[in-house]
Short mmCIF file of C-alpha atoms and ligand atoms in Angstrom, two decimals:
data_model
loop_
_atom_site.label_atom_id
_atom_site.label_comp_id
_atom_site.label_asym_id
_atom_site.label_seq_id
_atom_site.Cartn_x
_atom_site.Cartn_y
_atom_site.Cartn_z
CA MET A 526 18.23 -30.41 -101.72
CA ASN A 527 20.75 -27.69 -102.53
CA ILE A 528 21.36 -25.43 -99.53
CA LYS A 529 24.62 -23.81 -100.59
CA GLU A 530 23.47 -20.21 -100.18
CA SER A 531 21.91 -20.89 -96.78
CA GLU A 532 25.10 -22.56 -95.60
CA GLU A 533 27.18 -19.64 -96.83
CA LEU A 534 24.90 -17.06 -95.20
CA PHE A 535 24.87 -19.06 -91.98
CA ASN A 536 28.67 -19.04 -91.87
CA LEU A 537 28.79 -15.30 -92.47
CA SER A 538 26.01 -14.53 -90.00
CA GLN A 539 27.66 -16.51 -87.24
CA GLN A 540 30.59 -14.12 -87.41
CA VAL A 541 28.46 -11.08 -86.61
CA ILE A 542 25.30 -12.41 -84.92
CA PRO A 543 25.40 -14.80 -81.93
CA GLY A 544 24.64 -18.23 -83.37
CA GLY A 545 23.86 -16.55 -86.67
CA VAL A 546 20.25 -15.92 -85.65
CA ASN A 547 18.16 -13.26 -83.93
CA SER A 548 16.01 -15.75 -82.02
CA PRO A 549 17.47 -19.07 -80.84
CA VAL A 550 14.91 -21.55 -82.20
CA ARG A 551 15.69 -20.38 -85.74
CA ALA A 552 19.13 -21.95 -85.52
CA PHE A 553 17.68 -25.48 -86.03
CA ARG A 554 19.89 -26.82 -83.24
CA ALA A 555 17.05 -28.84 -81.75
CA VAL A 556 16.88 -30.84 -84.98
CA GLY A 557 20.63 -31.05 -85.49
CA ARG A 558 20.75 -29.10 -88.73
CA ASN A 559 21.71 -25.70 -90.05
CA PRO A 560 18.99 -23.15 -90.65
CA LEU A 561 17.54 -22.24 -94.01
CA PHE A 562 17.73 -18.58 -94.92
CA ILE A 563 14.40 -17.43 -96.29
CA LYS A 564 14.23 -14.79 -98.98
CA ARG A 565 10.52 -14.58 -99.70
CA ALA A 566 7.15 -16.04 -98.94
CA GLN A 567 3.78 -15.98 -100.63
CA GLY A 568 0.54 -17.54 -99.43
CA SER A 569 1.24 -20.97 -97.95
CA HIS A 570 4.76 -21.21 -99.37
CA ILE A 571 8.18 -19.95 -98.36
CA THR A 572 11.29 -19.91 -100.51
CA ASP A 573 14.87 -20.11 -99.29
CA GLU A 574 18.01 -18.48 -100.68
CA ASP A 575 18.70 -21.54 -102.85
CA ASP A 576 15.23 -21.28 -104.40
CA ASN A 577 13.83 -24.32 -102.63
CA THR A 578 10.15 -23.80 -101.94
CA TYR A 579 8.29 -25.36 -99.01
CA ILE A 580 4.75 -25.52 -97.75
CA ASP A 581 5.11 -23.51 -94.55
CA TYR A 582 3.58 -24.60 -91.25
CA VAL A 583 5.59 -22.24 -89.06
CA GLY A 584 3.86 -19.10 -90.32
CA SER A 585 6.48 -16.92 -88.63
CA TRP A 586 5.43 -18.66 -85.37
CA GLY A 587 1.85 -17.46 -85.59
CA PRO A 588 1.43 -14.06 -87.24
CA ALA A 589 0.93 -15.39 -90.79
CA ILE A 590 -2.63 -16.63 -90.22
CA LEU A 591 -3.69 -15.27 -93.62
CA GLY A 592 -0.66 -16.82 -95.25
CA HIS A 593 2.28 -14.72 -96.35
CA ALA A 594 2.09 -11.39 -98.16
CA HIS A 595 -1.68 -11.21 -98.39
CA PRO A 596 -2.32 -8.69 -101.20
CA GLN A 597 -4.80 -6.61 -99.19
CA VAL A 598 -2.41 -6.33 -96.24
CA ILE A 599 0.59 -5.56 -98.42
CA GLU A 600 -1.23 -2.87 -100.38
CA SER A 601 -2.43 -1.11 -97.25
CA VAL A 602 1.03 -1.28 -95.73
CA GLN A 603 2.58 0.20 -98.87
CA ARG A 604 0.07 3.03 -98.77
CA ALA A 605 0.75 3.61 -95.08
CA CYS A 606 4.50 3.74 -95.72
CA ARG A 607 4.08 6.60 -98.14
CA ASP A 608 2.47 8.65 -95.36
CA GLY A 609 5.51 8.26 -93.13
CA LEU A 610 6.91 5.46 -91.01
CA THR A 611 6.59 6.84 -87.51
CA PHE A 612 5.42 10.05 -85.85
CA GLY A 613 5.75 9.48 -82.11
CA ALA A 614 2.29 11.00 -81.78
CA PRO A 615 -1.18 9.49 -81.53
CA THR A 616 -2.87 8.35 -84.75
CA ARG A 617 -6.33 7.37 -85.93
CA LYS A 618 -5.10 3.86 -86.66
CA GLU A 619 -4.11 3.20 -83.05
CA TYR A 620 -7.63 4.09 -82.04
CA LEU A 621 -9.10 1.85 -84.76
CA LEU A 622 -6.99 -1.16 -83.81
CA ALA A 623 -7.63 -0.67 -80.09
CA GLU A 624 -11.34 -0.51 -80.78
CA MET A 625 -11.23 -3.70 -82.86
CA ILE A 626 -9.39 -5.51 -80.05
CA CYS A 627 -11.85 -4.35 -77.38
CA GLU A 628 -14.76 -5.35 -79.57
CA ALA A 629 -13.32 -8.80 -80.29
CA MET A 630 -12.59 -9.48 -76.62
CA PRO A 631 -15.10 -7.82 -74.31
CA SER A 632 -12.96 -8.60 -71.24
CA ILE A 633 -10.60 -5.95 -72.64
CA GLU A 634 -12.07 -2.53 -71.96
CA LYS A 635 -8.84 -0.63 -72.51
CA VAL A 636 -5.69 -1.71 -74.29
CA ARG A 637 -2.12 -0.46 -74.72
CA LEU A 638 -0.19 -1.20 -77.90
CA VAL A 639 3.47 -2.22 -77.64
CA ASN A 640 6.05 -3.82 -79.94
CA SER A 641 6.48 -7.44 -78.85
CA GLY A 642 4.80 -10.14 -76.83
CA THR A 643 7.65 -9.96 -74.35
CA GLU A 644 6.93 -6.30 -73.75
CA ALA A 645 3.18 -6.91 -73.52
CA VAL A 646 3.54 -9.54 -70.81
CA MET A 647 6.19 -7.61 -68.90
CA SER A 648 3.92 -4.55 -68.86
CA ALA A 649 0.78 -6.53 -67.98
CA ILE A 650 2.53 -7.96 -64.95
CA ARG A 651 3.78 -4.58 -63.85
CA THR A 652 0.23 -3.27 -64.15
CA ALA A 653 -1.20 -6.22 -62.21
CA ARG A 654 1.31 -5.58 -59.44
CA GLY A 655 0.51 -1.88 -59.46
CA TYR A 656 -3.20 -2.51 -59.29
CA THR A 657 -3.14 -5.15 -56.55
CA GLY A 658 -0.19 -3.78 -54.59
CA ARG A 659 1.09 -7.37 -54.44
CA GLU A 660 4.43 -8.75 -55.59
CA TYR A 661 4.20 -12.44 -56.44
CA ILE A 662 3.01 -13.92 -59.68
CA ILE A 663 2.23 -17.54 -60.46
CA LYS A 664 3.21 -18.97 -63.84
CA PHE A 665 3.10 -22.50 -65.18
CA LYS A 666 6.04 -24.73 -65.92
CA GLY A 667 6.46 -24.97 -69.70
CA ASN A 668 4.39 -21.86 -70.44
CA TYR A 669 6.35 -19.20 -72.31
CA HIS A 670 5.72 -15.51 -71.79
CA GLY A 671 8.63 -13.90 -73.57
CA HIS A 672 12.17 -13.27 -72.41
CA SER A 673 11.84 -10.67 -69.66
CA ASP A 674 13.92 -11.43 -66.56
CA GLY A 675 11.20 -12.42 -64.15
CA LEU A 676 9.53 -14.79 -66.58
CA LEU A 677 12.44 -16.88 -67.77
CA VAL A 678 11.75 -19.43 -65.10
CA LYS A 679 10.65 -22.87 -66.23
CA ALA A 680 9.81 -21.30 -69.56
CA GLY A 681 8.78 -23.19 -72.67
CA SER A 682 9.62 -22.83 -76.38
CA GLY A 683 13.31 -22.29 -77.16
CA ALA A 684 14.15 -22.37 -73.46
CA LEU A 685 13.01 -25.99 -73.39
CA THR A 686 15.49 -27.15 -75.99
CA THR A 687 18.60 -25.16 -75.12
CA THR A 688 21.07 -26.90 -72.87
CA VAL A 689 20.53 -24.39 -70.08
CA PRO A 690 16.85 -24.63 -69.20
CA ASP A 691 16.68 -21.14 -67.79
CA SER A 692 18.71 -18.09 -68.67
CA GLY A 693 22.11 -16.90 -67.58
CA GLY A 694 22.33 -13.24 -66.65
CA VAL A 695 19.15 -13.19 -64.60
CA PRO A 696 19.83 -12.28 -60.96
CA ALA A 697 18.07 -14.66 -58.56
CA ASP A 698 16.34 -11.62 -57.06
CA TYR A 699 14.59 -10.86 -60.34
CA SER A 700 12.74 -14.14 -60.45
CA ARG A 701 12.25 -14.54 -56.72
CA ASN A 702 8.72 -13.25 -57.04
CA THR A 703 7.81 -15.78 -59.73
CA LEU A 704 6.13 -18.89 -58.36
CA ILE A 705 5.82 -22.00 -60.50
CA ALA A 706 2.71 -24.15 -60.70
CA LEU A 707 2.01 -27.14 -62.96
CA TYR A 708 -0.23 -26.78 -65.98
CA ASN A 709 -3.50 -28.68 -65.57
CA ASP A 710 -2.65 -29.40 -61.92
CA ARG A 711 -5.18 -27.57 -59.76
CA GLU A 712 -3.64 -28.69 -56.50
CA SER A 713 -0.30 -27.05 -57.40
CA VAL A 714 -2.08 -23.71 -57.82
CA HIS A 715 -4.15 -24.14 -54.71
CA ALA A 716 -1.07 -24.95 -52.61
CA LEU A 717 0.74 -21.78 -53.75
CA MET A 718 -2.33 -19.64 -53.17
CA GLU A 719 -2.66 -21.03 -49.65
CA GLN A 720 1.00 -20.49 -48.92
CA TYR A 721 1.24 -16.94 -50.30
CA LYS A 722 -2.37 -15.90 -49.69
CA ASP A 723 -2.73 -12.13 -50.14
CA LYS A 724 0.68 -11.70 -51.79
CA VAL A 725 -0.18 -13.07 -55.24
CA ALA A 726 -0.78 -10.26 -57.74
CA ALA A 727 -1.67 -12.49 -60.67
CA VAL A 728 -1.79 -15.93 -62.17
CA ILE A 729 -0.59 -15.85 -65.77
CA VAL A 730 -1.36 -18.72 -68.10
CA GLU A 731 -1.34 -19.66 -71.76
CA PRO A 732 -4.98 -20.75 -71.93
CA VAL A 733 -3.89 -23.31 -74.52
CA ALA A 734 -0.23 -24.05 -73.91
CA ALA A 735 1.53 -23.72 -77.25
CA ASN A 736 5.16 -23.42 -76.21
CA MET A 737 5.67 -26.96 -74.93
CA GLY A 738 4.22 -28.34 -78.09
CA VAL A 739 0.47 -27.91 -77.90
CA VAL A 740 -1.17 -28.94 -74.63
CA LEU A 741 -4.86 -28.35 -74.07
CA PRO A 742 -6.37 -27.21 -70.79
CA GLU A 743 -8.27 -30.01 -69.08
CA GLU A 744 -12.01 -29.59 -68.79
CA GLY A 745 -12.67 -26.96 -66.12
CA PHE A 746 -9.02 -25.99 -65.56
CA LEU A 747 -9.39 -22.41 -66.83
CA LYS A 748 -12.65 -21.97 -64.93
CA PHE A 749 -10.83 -23.19 -61.84
CA LEU A 750 -8.16 -20.52 -62.36
CA ARG A 751 -10.89 -17.90 -62.77
CA ASP A 752 -12.51 -18.96 -59.50
CA ILE A 753 -9.39 -19.33 -57.38
CA THR A 754 -7.93 -15.98 -58.46
CA GLN A 755 -11.21 -14.31 -57.58
CA GLU A 756 -11.28 -16.08 -54.23
CA TYR A 757 -7.78 -14.88 -53.31
CA GLY A 758 -8.10 -11.38 -54.80
CA SER A 759 -5.49 -12.01 -57.50
CA LEU A 760 -5.82 -11.12 -61.17
CA LEU A 761 -6.04 -13.72 -63.91
CA ILE A 762 -3.96 -12.94 -66.99
CA PHE A 763 -4.45 -14.90 -70.20
CA ASP A 764 -1.39 -14.79 -72.39
CA GLU A 765 -3.14 -14.98 -75.75
CA VAL A 766 -0.12 -13.98 -77.81
CA ILE A 767 -0.61 -17.19 -79.81
CA THR A 768 -4.28 -18.03 -79.21
CA GLY A 769 -5.71 -14.53 -79.68
CA PHE A 770 -7.52 -14.30 -83.03
CA ARG A 771 -6.33 -17.85 -83.77
CA LEU A 772 -8.68 -20.16 -81.87
CA GLY A 773 -11.35 -17.88 -83.22
CA TYR A 774 -11.81 -14.15 -83.57
CA GLY A 775 -12.44 -13.91 -79.82
CA GLY A 776 -9.43 -16.03 -78.87
CA ALA A 777 -9.24 -18.71 -76.20
CA GLN A 778 -11.42 -16.71 -73.82
CA GLU A 779 -14.30 -16.91 -76.25
CA TRP A 780 -13.59 -20.56 -77.08
CA TYR A 781 -13.69 -21.64 -73.42
CA GLY A 782 -16.09 -18.98 -72.13
CA VAL A 783 -13.69 -18.00 -69.34
CA PHE A 784 -12.84 -14.31 -69.11
CA PRO A 785 -9.61 -13.06 -67.55
CA ASP A 786 -8.94 -9.70 -65.89
CA MET A 787 -6.11 -8.98 -68.30
CA THR A 788 -5.04 -10.31 -71.69
CA THR A 789 -1.80 -10.10 -73.63
CA LEU A 790 -1.81 -10.25 -77.42
CA GLY A 791 0.85 -10.29 -80.13
CA LYS A 792 1.74 -12.24 -83.25
CA ILE A 793 -1.53 -12.10 -85.29
CA ILE A 794 -2.52 -8.57 -84.21
CA GLY A 795 0.54 -7.16 -85.98
CA GLY A 796 -0.29 -8.92 -89.23
CA GLY A 797 3.42 -9.69 -89.66
CA MET A 798 4.75 -6.42 -88.26
CA PRO A 799 6.15 -5.92 -84.74
CA LEU A 800 3.07 -5.16 -82.67
CA ALA A 801 1.60 -6.53 -79.46
CA ALA A 802 -0.82 -5.38 -76.81
CA TYR A 803 -1.95 -5.74 -73.23
CA GLY A 804 -5.36 -4.86 -71.96
CA GLY A 805 -8.06 -5.57 -69.45
CA ARG A 806 -10.68 -4.06 -67.25
CA LYS A 807 -10.83 -0.27 -67.26
CA GLU A 808 -9.88 0.26 -63.64
CA ILE A 809 -6.87 -2.00 -64.01
CA MET A 810 -5.61 -0.37 -67.21
CA ASP A 811 -6.11 3.08 -65.72
CA GLN A 812 -3.17 2.24 -63.47
CA VAL A 813 -0.98 2.83 -66.51
CA SER A 814 0.79 6.16 -67.03
CA PRO A 815 -0.21 8.96 -67.77
CA VAL A 816 -3.47 8.16 -65.91
CA GLY A 817 -1.95 6.07 -63.14
CA PRO A 818 1.41 5.42 -61.49
CA VAL A 819 2.52 2.36 -63.53
CA TYR A 820 5.09 3.57 -66.04
CA GLN A 821 5.24 2.09 -69.53
CA ALA A 822 6.24 3.79 -72.78
CA GLY A 823 7.60 3.13 -76.26
CA THR A 824 9.11 5.20 -79.06
CA LEU A 825 7.62 3.01 -81.79
CA SER A 826 4.54 1.82 -79.90
CA GLY A 827 1.41 1.91 -82.04
CA ASN A 828 3.55 2.45 -85.11
CA PRO A 829 1.39 3.50 -88.10
CA VAL A 830 2.71 0.82 -90.46
CA ALA A 831 2.34 -1.96 -87.91
CA THR A 832 -1.16 -0.89 -86.91
CA THR A 833 -2.12 -0.84 -90.59
CA ALA A 834 -1.00 -4.45 -91.04
CA GLY A 835 -2.85 -5.40 -87.86
CA ILE A 836 -6.08 -3.67 -88.79
CA GLU A 837 -6.17 -5.19 -92.28
CA THR A 838 -5.48 -8.65 -90.90
CA LEU A 839 -8.20 -8.43 -88.27
CA LYS A 840 -10.65 -6.99 -90.81
CA LEU A 841 -10.19 -9.99 -93.07
CA LEU A 842 -10.51 -12.46 -90.19
CA LYS A 843 -13.63 -10.74 -88.93
CA ALA A 844 -15.26 -10.66 -92.35
CA HIS A 845 -14.62 -14.36 -92.92
CA PRO A 846 -15.68 -16.57 -90.02
CA GLU A 847 -15.52 -19.48 -92.48
CA TYR A 848 -11.72 -19.11 -92.49
CA TYR A 849 -11.66 -20.56 -88.99
CA THR A 850 -13.76 -23.56 -90.00
CA GLN A 851 -11.51 -24.26 -92.97
CA MET A 852 -8.28 -23.98 -90.96
CA GLU A 853 -9.66 -26.26 -88.29
CA GLN A 854 -10.68 -28.90 -90.82
CA HIS A 855 -7.26 -28.75 -92.42
CA ALA A 856 -5.50 -29.02 -89.07
CA ALA A 857 -7.65 -32.01 -88.12
CA ARG A 858 -6.63 -33.78 -91.34
CA LEU A 859 -2.95 -33.17 -90.63
CA ALA A 860 -3.42 -34.44 -87.07
CA GLU A 861 -5.06 -37.59 -88.43
CA ALA A 862 -2.18 -38.10 -90.87
CA PHE A 863 0.33 -37.95 -88.01
CA ARG A 864 -1.76 -40.43 -86.00
CA LYS A 865 -1.90 -42.77 -88.97
CA PHE A 866 1.85 -42.43 -89.43
CA GLY A 867 2.26 -43.32 -85.77
CA ARG A 868 0.09 -46.40 -86.02
CA ARG A 869 1.96 -47.54 -89.08
CA LYS A 870 5.54 -46.85 -88.15
CA HIS A 871 6.08 -46.44 -84.47
CA GLU A 872 2.87 -47.01 -82.60
CA LYS A 873 3.84 -44.13 -80.43
CA ILE A 874 2.61 -40.78 -81.58
CA TYR A 875 0.29 -38.57 -79.63
CA VAL A 876 -1.25 -35.59 -81.41
CA ASN A 877 -2.89 -32.59 -79.81
CA GLN A 878 -4.89 -30.33 -82.08
CA ILE A 879 -7.21 -27.40 -81.50
CA ALA A 880 -8.46 -25.04 -84.19
CA SER A 881 -5.48 -24.32 -86.48
CA LEU A 882 -2.84 -25.39 -83.94
CA LEU A 883 -1.43 -28.87 -83.68
CA CYS A 884 1.57 -30.79 -82.44
CA ALA A 885 2.66 -34.41 -82.82
CA PHE A 886 4.57 -35.83 -79.86
CA TYR A 887 6.69 -38.95 -80.37
CA THR A 888 5.57 -40.70 -77.23
CA ASP A 889 3.20 -43.48 -76.19
CA ARG A 890 1.84 -41.32 -73.38
CA GLU A 891 -1.18 -39.09 -73.54
CA VAL A 892 0.23 -35.53 -73.55
CA VAL A 893 -1.70 -33.51 -70.98
CA ASP A 894 0.95 -31.54 -69.10
CA TYR A 895 4.62 -30.62 -68.95
CA ASP A 896 5.95 -34.02 -67.89
CA THR A 897 4.08 -35.93 -70.58
CA ALA A 898 5.10 -33.33 -73.19
CA VAL A 899 8.78 -33.77 -72.44
CA SER A 900 8.40 -37.55 -72.63
CA SER A 901 8.50 -37.08 -76.42
CA ASP A 902 11.45 -38.66 -78.18
CA VAL A 903 13.05 -35.54 -79.65
CA LYS A 904 15.37 -37.64 -81.83
CA GLU A 905 12.37 -39.08 -83.61
CA TYR A 906 10.93 -35.61 -83.93
CA ALA A 907 14.17 -34.43 -85.55
CA GLU A 908 14.17 -37.41 -87.90
CA HIS A 909 10.61 -36.88 -89.07
CA PHE A 910 11.25 -33.13 -89.32
CA GLY A 911 14.20 -33.80 -91.65
CA TYR A 912 12.15 -36.13 -93.81
CA LEU A 913 9.34 -33.60 -94.12
CA LEU A 914 11.75 -30.77 -94.89
CA GLU A 915 13.52 -32.71 -97.59
CA HIS A 916 10.13 -33.36 -99.17
CA GLY A 917 9.14 -29.69 -99.16
CA ILE A 918 7.27 -29.41 -95.87
CA TYR A 919 8.57 -26.77 -93.46
CA THR A 920 7.53 -27.43 -89.85
CA ALA A 921 8.86 -26.11 -86.54
CA PRO A 922 12.54 -26.97 -86.13
CA ALA A 923 11.93 -28.07 -82.53
CA GLN A 924 9.51 -30.45 -80.81
CA PHE A 925 8.14 -28.03 -78.27
CA GLU A 926 6.47 -25.69 -80.72
CA ALA A 927 3.15 -25.66 -82.51
CA MET A 928 2.38 -26.39 -86.15
CA PHE A 929 0.38 -23.48 -87.57
CA VAL A 930 -2.21 -23.86 -90.30
CA SER A 931 -3.15 -20.70 -92.21
CA VAL A 932 -6.02 -19.54 -94.36
CA ALA A 933 -3.71 -19.79 -97.38
CA HIS A 934 -3.22 -23.56 -97.09
CA THR A 935 -5.21 -25.07 -99.92
CA GLU A 936 -6.94 -28.40 -100.18
CA GLU A 937 -4.06 -29.45 -102.41
CA ASP A 938 -1.39 -28.31 -99.89
CA ILE A 939 -3.07 -30.33 -97.16
CA GLN A 940 -3.45 -33.45 -99.29
CA LYS A 941 0.15 -33.27 -100.39
CA THR A 942 1.34 -32.73 -96.81
CA CYS A 943 -0.71 -35.67 -95.52
CA ASN A 944 0.80 -37.93 -98.18
CA ILE A 945 4.31 -36.86 -97.26
CA ILE A 946 3.68 -37.24 -93.52
CA LEU A 947 2.65 -40.83 -94.23
CA GLY A 948 5.90 -41.35 -96.12
C1 LIG B 1405 5.63 -15.60 -78.72
C2 LIG B 1405 5.07 -15.51 -77.35
C3 LIG B 1405 5.43 -14.48 -76.47
C4 LIG B 1405 6.54 -13.52 -76.77
O1 LIG B 1405 6.25 -12.72 -77.86
P1 LIG B 1405 7.48 -12.00 -78.65
O2 LIG B 1405 6.80 -11.13 -79.62
O3 LIG B 1405 8.27 -13.13 -79.25
O4 LIG B 1405 8.26 -11.26 -77.63
C5 LIG B 1405 4.76 -14.39 -75.27
N1 LIG B 1405 3.81 -15.26 -74.93
C6 LIG B 1405 3.44 -16.27 -75.75
C7 LIG B 1405 2.35 -17.19 -75.32
C8 LIG B 1405 4.08 -16.44 -76.97
O5 LIG B 1405 3.75 -17.47 -77.75
#
């Protein structure tokens, strides 16, 4: 595998960008390698600067559910560009996308468009605090909600694999109002609720945890969160930045039949452009300025090019429910290949898979929460990652991330990938 250009670009980038990357996981440090610089992508394949082509299972960490550069999305975006890139004024497309989101997820009666998942979650929490007049929030260890100050506590994703688990530069005061419970551990939530009683504004959760690898909610766990938040007068926020429009068109809330007060979205809804959203019940969202006292704004929010990419992506997903069936079947076959590999080589692989998300953990334990997730042998992950990469399969360069299957993965891609996984 020739990676001369990538190496060269990495050296140059490191001189002007911290670590040479604009988001830490991209640096490949968790797998002890240097990153590949990507120059283009089409369908299920990405191509690096040295013209190596890989079957891509990162999918830009979620947005590329249709595969890369879907012709219908690209054409619409090109058309939108010709009409101007940004106006800083309301547009028809913002209305159309907002309406599509509300229709897909009936728990969302009103929605605000922003630019990143980080911003969506930060704003949702501010709104929840404004609405309830309470200060504390409960989050789960290993759940990731973006990089805003108050949420970088026991966070997942990149924060799990850097040497400092939580971030420098965050004053203790900023995260003092963030309480940490354990995913799938009802008692840990109950204990905090009892201790803080009427001070908890919201419980925020990734309904399917996808930033500590993939960890599924135990039967009844989400329903339990729905009930306990209602009992204590707190809001329930589902962070569906990954699961929204991925588990199905209606997201995790539709899949599990549990409906939160507020939802955050990102990744897929921008169709590959920077776009995210937060929404919820009308009376909660009417706390937001200019109707209510909770301030939140954005120069590029609801950008016409980004909303175009989002609308086209959602349109295609909505028109093709069979896409979800196909992705799920493909993901299940990949999961089975990893299990088979485990039985053959190590006898210690545990695979979680739901819809088009999956993750293989290199452990002999059943992965059901944070502790069992981090029992994975990350050296073995790195080794298998390297093998896959050298054979043309691009997976997440870190254990505690998901593997994303897209609509563009063909029968042939999946068969080839299964064969390579098996070695
Ligand atoms: C990716 C992610 C975020 C942050 O979104 P950005 O667009 O990267 O800021 C928040 N929550 C979850 C669950 C995510 O997966």
